[in-house]
Short mmCIF file of C-alpha atoms in Angstrom, two decimals:
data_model
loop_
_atom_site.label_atom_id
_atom_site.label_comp_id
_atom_site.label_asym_id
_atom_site.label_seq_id
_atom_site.Cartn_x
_atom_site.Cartn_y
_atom_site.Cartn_z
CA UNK X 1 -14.99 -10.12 5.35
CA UNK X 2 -12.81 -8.11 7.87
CA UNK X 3 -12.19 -4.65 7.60
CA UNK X 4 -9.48 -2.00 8.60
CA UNK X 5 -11.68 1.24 9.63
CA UNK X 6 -10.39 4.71 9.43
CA UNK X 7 -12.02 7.49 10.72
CA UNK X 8 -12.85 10.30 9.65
CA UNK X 9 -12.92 10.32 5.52
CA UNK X 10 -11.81 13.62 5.22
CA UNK X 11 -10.35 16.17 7.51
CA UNK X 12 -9.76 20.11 6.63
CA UNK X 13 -7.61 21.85 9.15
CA UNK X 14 -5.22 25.10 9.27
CA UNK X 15 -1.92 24.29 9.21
CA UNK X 16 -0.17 24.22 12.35
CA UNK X 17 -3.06 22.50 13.89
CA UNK X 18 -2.24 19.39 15.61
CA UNK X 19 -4.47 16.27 13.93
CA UNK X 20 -5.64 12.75 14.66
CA UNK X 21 -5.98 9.65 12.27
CA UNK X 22 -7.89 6.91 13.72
CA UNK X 23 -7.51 3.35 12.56
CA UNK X 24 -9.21 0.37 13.97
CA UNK X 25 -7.38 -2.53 12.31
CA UNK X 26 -8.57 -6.40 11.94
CA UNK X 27 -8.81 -7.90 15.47
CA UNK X 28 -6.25 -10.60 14.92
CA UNK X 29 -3.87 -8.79 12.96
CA UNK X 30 -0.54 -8.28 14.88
CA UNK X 31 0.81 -5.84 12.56
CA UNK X 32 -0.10 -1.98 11.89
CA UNK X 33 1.04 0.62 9.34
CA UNK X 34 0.54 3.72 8.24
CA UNK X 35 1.01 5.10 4.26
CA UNK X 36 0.39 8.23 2.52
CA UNK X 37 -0.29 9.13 -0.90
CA UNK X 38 0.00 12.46 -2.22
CA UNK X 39 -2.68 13.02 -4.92
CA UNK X 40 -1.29 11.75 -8.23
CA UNK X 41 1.90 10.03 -6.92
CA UNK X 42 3.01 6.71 -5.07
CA UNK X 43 1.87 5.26 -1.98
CA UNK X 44 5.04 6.05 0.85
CA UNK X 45 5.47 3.71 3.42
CA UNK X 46 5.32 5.79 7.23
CA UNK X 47 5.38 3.65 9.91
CA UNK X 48 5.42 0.41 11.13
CA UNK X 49 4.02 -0.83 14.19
CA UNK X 50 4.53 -4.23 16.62
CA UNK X 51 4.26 -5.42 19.98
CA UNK X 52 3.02 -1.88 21.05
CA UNK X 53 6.20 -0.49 19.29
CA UNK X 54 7.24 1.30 16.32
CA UNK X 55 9.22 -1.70 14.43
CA UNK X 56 10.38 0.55 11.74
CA UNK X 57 9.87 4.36 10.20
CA UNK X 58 10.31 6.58 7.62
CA UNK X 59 12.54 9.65 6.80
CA UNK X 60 9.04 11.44 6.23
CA UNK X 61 7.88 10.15 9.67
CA UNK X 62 9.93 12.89 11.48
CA UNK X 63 9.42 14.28 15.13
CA UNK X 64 5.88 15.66 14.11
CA UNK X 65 4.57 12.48 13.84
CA UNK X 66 3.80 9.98 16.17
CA UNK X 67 1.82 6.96 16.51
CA UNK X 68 -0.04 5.36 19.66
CA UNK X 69 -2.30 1.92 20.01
CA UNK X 70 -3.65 3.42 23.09
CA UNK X 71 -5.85 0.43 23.54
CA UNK X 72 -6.68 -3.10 22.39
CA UNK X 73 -8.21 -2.03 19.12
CA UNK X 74 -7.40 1.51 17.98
CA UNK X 75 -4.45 2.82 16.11
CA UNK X 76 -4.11 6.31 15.66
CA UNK X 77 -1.23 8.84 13.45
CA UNK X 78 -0.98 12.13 15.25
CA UNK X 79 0.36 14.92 13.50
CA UNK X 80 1.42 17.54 15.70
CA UNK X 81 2.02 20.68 13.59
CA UNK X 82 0.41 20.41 9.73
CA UNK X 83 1.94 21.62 7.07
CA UNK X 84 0.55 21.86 3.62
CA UNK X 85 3.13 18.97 1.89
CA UNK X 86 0.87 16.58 4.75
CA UNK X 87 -2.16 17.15 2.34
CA UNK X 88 -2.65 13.61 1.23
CA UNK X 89 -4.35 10.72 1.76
CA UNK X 90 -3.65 8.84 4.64
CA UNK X 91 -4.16 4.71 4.52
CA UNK X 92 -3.55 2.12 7.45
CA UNK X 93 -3.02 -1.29 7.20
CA UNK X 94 -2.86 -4.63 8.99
CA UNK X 95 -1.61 -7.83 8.72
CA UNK X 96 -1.33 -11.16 10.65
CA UNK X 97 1.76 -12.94 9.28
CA UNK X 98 5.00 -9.99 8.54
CA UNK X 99 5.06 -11.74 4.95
CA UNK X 100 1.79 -10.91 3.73
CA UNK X 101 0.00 -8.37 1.96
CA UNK X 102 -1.81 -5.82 3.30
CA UNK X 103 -5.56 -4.83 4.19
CA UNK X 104 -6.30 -0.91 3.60
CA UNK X 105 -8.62 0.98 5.31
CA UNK X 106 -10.56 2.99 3.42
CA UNK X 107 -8.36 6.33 3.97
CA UNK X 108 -8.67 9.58 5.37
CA UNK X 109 -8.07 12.28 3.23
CA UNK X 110 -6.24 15.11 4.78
CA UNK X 111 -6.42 18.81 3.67
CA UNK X 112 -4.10 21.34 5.19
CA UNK X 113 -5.15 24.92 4.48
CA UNK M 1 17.34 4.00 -10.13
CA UNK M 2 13.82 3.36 -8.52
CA UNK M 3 13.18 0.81 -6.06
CA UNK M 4 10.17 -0.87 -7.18
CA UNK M 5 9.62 0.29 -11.52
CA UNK M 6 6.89 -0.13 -13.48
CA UNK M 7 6.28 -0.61 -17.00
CA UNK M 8 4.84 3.10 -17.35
CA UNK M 9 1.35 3.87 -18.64
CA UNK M 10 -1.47 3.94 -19.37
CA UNK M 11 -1.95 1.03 -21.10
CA UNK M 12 -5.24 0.34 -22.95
CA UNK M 13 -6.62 -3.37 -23.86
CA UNK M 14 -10.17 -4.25 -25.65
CA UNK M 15 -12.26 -6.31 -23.62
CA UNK M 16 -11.55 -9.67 -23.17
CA UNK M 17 -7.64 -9.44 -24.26
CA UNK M 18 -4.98 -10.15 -22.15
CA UNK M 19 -3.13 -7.06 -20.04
CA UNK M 20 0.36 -7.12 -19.11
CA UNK M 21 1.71 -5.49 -16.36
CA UNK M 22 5.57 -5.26 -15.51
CA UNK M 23 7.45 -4.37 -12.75
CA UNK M 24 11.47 -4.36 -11.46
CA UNK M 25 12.63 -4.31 -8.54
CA UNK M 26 16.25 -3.31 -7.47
CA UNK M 27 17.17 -5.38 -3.87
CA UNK M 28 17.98 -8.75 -4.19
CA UNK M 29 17.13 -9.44 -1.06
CA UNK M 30 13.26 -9.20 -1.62
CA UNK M 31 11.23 -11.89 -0.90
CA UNK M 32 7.92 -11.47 -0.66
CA UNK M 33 5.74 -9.54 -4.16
CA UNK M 34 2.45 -8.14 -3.99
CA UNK M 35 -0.11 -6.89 -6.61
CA UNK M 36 -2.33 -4.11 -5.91
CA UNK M 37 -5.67 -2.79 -7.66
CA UNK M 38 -6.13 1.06 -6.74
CA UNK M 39 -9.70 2.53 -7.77
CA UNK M 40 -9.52 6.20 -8.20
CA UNK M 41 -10.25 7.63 -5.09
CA UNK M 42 -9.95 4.36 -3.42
CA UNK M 43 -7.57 2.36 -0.78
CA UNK M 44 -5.05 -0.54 -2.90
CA UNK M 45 -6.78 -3.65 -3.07
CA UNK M 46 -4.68 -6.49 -2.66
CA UNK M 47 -5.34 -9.59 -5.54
CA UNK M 48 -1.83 -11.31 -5.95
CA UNK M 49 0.83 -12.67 -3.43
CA UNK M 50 3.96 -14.74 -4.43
CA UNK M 51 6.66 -15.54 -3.08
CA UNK M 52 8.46 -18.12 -5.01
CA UNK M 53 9.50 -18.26 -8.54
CA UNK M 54 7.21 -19.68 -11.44
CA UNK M 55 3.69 -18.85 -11.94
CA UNK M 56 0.89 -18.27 -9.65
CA UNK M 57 -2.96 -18.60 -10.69
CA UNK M 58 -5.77 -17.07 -9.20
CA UNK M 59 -8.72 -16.89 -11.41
CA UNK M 60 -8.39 -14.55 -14.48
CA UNK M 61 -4.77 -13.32 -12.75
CA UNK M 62 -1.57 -14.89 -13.31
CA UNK M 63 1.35 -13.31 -11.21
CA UNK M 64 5.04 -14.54 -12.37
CA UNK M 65 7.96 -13.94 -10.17
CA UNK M 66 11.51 -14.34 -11.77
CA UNK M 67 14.69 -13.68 -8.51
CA UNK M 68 16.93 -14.09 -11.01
CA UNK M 69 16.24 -11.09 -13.37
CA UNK M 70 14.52 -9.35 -10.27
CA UNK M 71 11.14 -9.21 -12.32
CA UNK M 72 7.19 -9.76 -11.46
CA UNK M 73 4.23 -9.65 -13.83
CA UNK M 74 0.79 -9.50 -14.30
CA UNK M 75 -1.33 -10.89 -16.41
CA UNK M 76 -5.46 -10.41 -16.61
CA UNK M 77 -6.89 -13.07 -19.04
CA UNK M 78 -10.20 -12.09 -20.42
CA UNK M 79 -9.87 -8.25 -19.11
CA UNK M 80 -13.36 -6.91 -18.21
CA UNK M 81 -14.07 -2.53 -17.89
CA UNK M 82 -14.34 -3.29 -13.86
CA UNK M 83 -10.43 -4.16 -14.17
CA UNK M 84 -9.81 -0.74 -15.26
CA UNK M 85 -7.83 0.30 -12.20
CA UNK M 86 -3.98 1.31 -11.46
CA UNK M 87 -2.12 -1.38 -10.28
CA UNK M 88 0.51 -1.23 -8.04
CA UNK M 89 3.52 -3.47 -7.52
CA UNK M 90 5.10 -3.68 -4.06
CA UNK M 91 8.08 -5.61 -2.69
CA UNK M 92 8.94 -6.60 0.95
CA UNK M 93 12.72 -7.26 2.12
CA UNK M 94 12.97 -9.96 4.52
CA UNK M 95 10.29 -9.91 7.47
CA UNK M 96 10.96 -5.98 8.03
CA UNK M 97 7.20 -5.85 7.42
CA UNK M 98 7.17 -2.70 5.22
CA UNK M 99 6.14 -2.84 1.40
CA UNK M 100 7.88 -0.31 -0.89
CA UNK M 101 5.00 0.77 -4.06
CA UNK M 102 6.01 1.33 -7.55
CA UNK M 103 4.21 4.09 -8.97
CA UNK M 104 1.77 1.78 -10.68
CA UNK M 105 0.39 1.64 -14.18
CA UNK M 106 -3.28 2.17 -14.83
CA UNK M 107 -5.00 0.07 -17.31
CA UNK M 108 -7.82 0.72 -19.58
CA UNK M 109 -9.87 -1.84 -20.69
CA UNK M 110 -12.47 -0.18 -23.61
CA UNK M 111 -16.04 -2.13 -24.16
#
């Protein structure tokens, strides 16, 4: 069965690094997204992603983050400057019709020390 | 008033009874319903889609949609331990693409 693939798993970093979440989502899918979930709450929706544009975004998804397809199979959520409230874990998903439910990666958990 | 709500948890079953999962959701306009599984630790699973009101059958799970009273459920016939999960219930406006969670209600079932 197809797979979203995030890479890594887990990433440490000091906050006010700059960090990269890599996504390679199903080869057919048309439509990418990123989520978060903070440890013990609900999945937040981040960004959405079509036709090599962001299609929609979230009040969380603010000028530190950004998002790139910077070629036909990768999908990557850039965080420029960490802060500690961006410890969470980080999920993309694809789709292939806008009405249907998603396929999760496997997450990358993020820890901002 | 949350977006998506969910009958809050934990709720606990023997095996082999029936769990019921609720969930509310606040825009009219949404038209498209989703059921989740989340393993601890783990990325949401998706295992129920509707779309239309009335019942839906897949296996052990039943999802039921009502538009009118803005209400989706879930129901596991026969629940096994390997159910034992939080499930989440998320709810798409229109085509906009995005799915808005509720905060999902994790289910026990005890052996």
């Amino acid at each position: 069965e197809p797979e979203v693939t995030q890479t890594p798993s887990h990433q440490v970093t000091q906050m006010g690094q700059e960090v990269i979440l890599r996504c390679v989502p199903i080869s057919n899918h048309l439509y990418f997204y990123w989520y978060r979930q903070i440890l013990g709450q609900k999945v937040e929706f981040l960004v959405s992603f079509y036709n090599n544009e962001i299609s929609e975004k979230s009040e969380i998804f603010d000028d530190q983050f950004s998002v790139e397809r910077p070629d036909g199979s990768n999908f990557t959520l850039k965080i420029r400057s960490t802060k500690l409230e961006d410890s969470a874990m980080y999920f993309c998903a694809s789709i292939s019709q806008v009405n249907y439910g998603y396929t999760f990666g496997s997450g990358t958990r993020l820890t901002v020390v | 008033q949350k977006e998506v709500e969910q009958n809050s948890g934990p709720l606990s079953v023997p095996e082999g009874a029936i769990a019921s999962l609720n969930c509310t959701y606040s825009d009219r306009g949404s038209q498209s319903f989703f059921w989740y599984r989340q393993y601890s630790g783990k990325s949401p699973e998706l295992i129920m889609s509707i779309y239309s009101n009335g019942d839906k059958e897949d296996g052990r799970f039943t999802a039921q949609l009502n538009k009118a009273s803005q209400y989706v459920s879930l129901l596991i016939r026969d629940s096994q331990p390997s159910d034992s999960a939080t499930y989440l219930c998320a709810v798409k406006i229109n085509d906009a693409g995005k799915s808005t969670f509720g905060d999902g209600t994790t289910l026990t079932v005890k052996p």
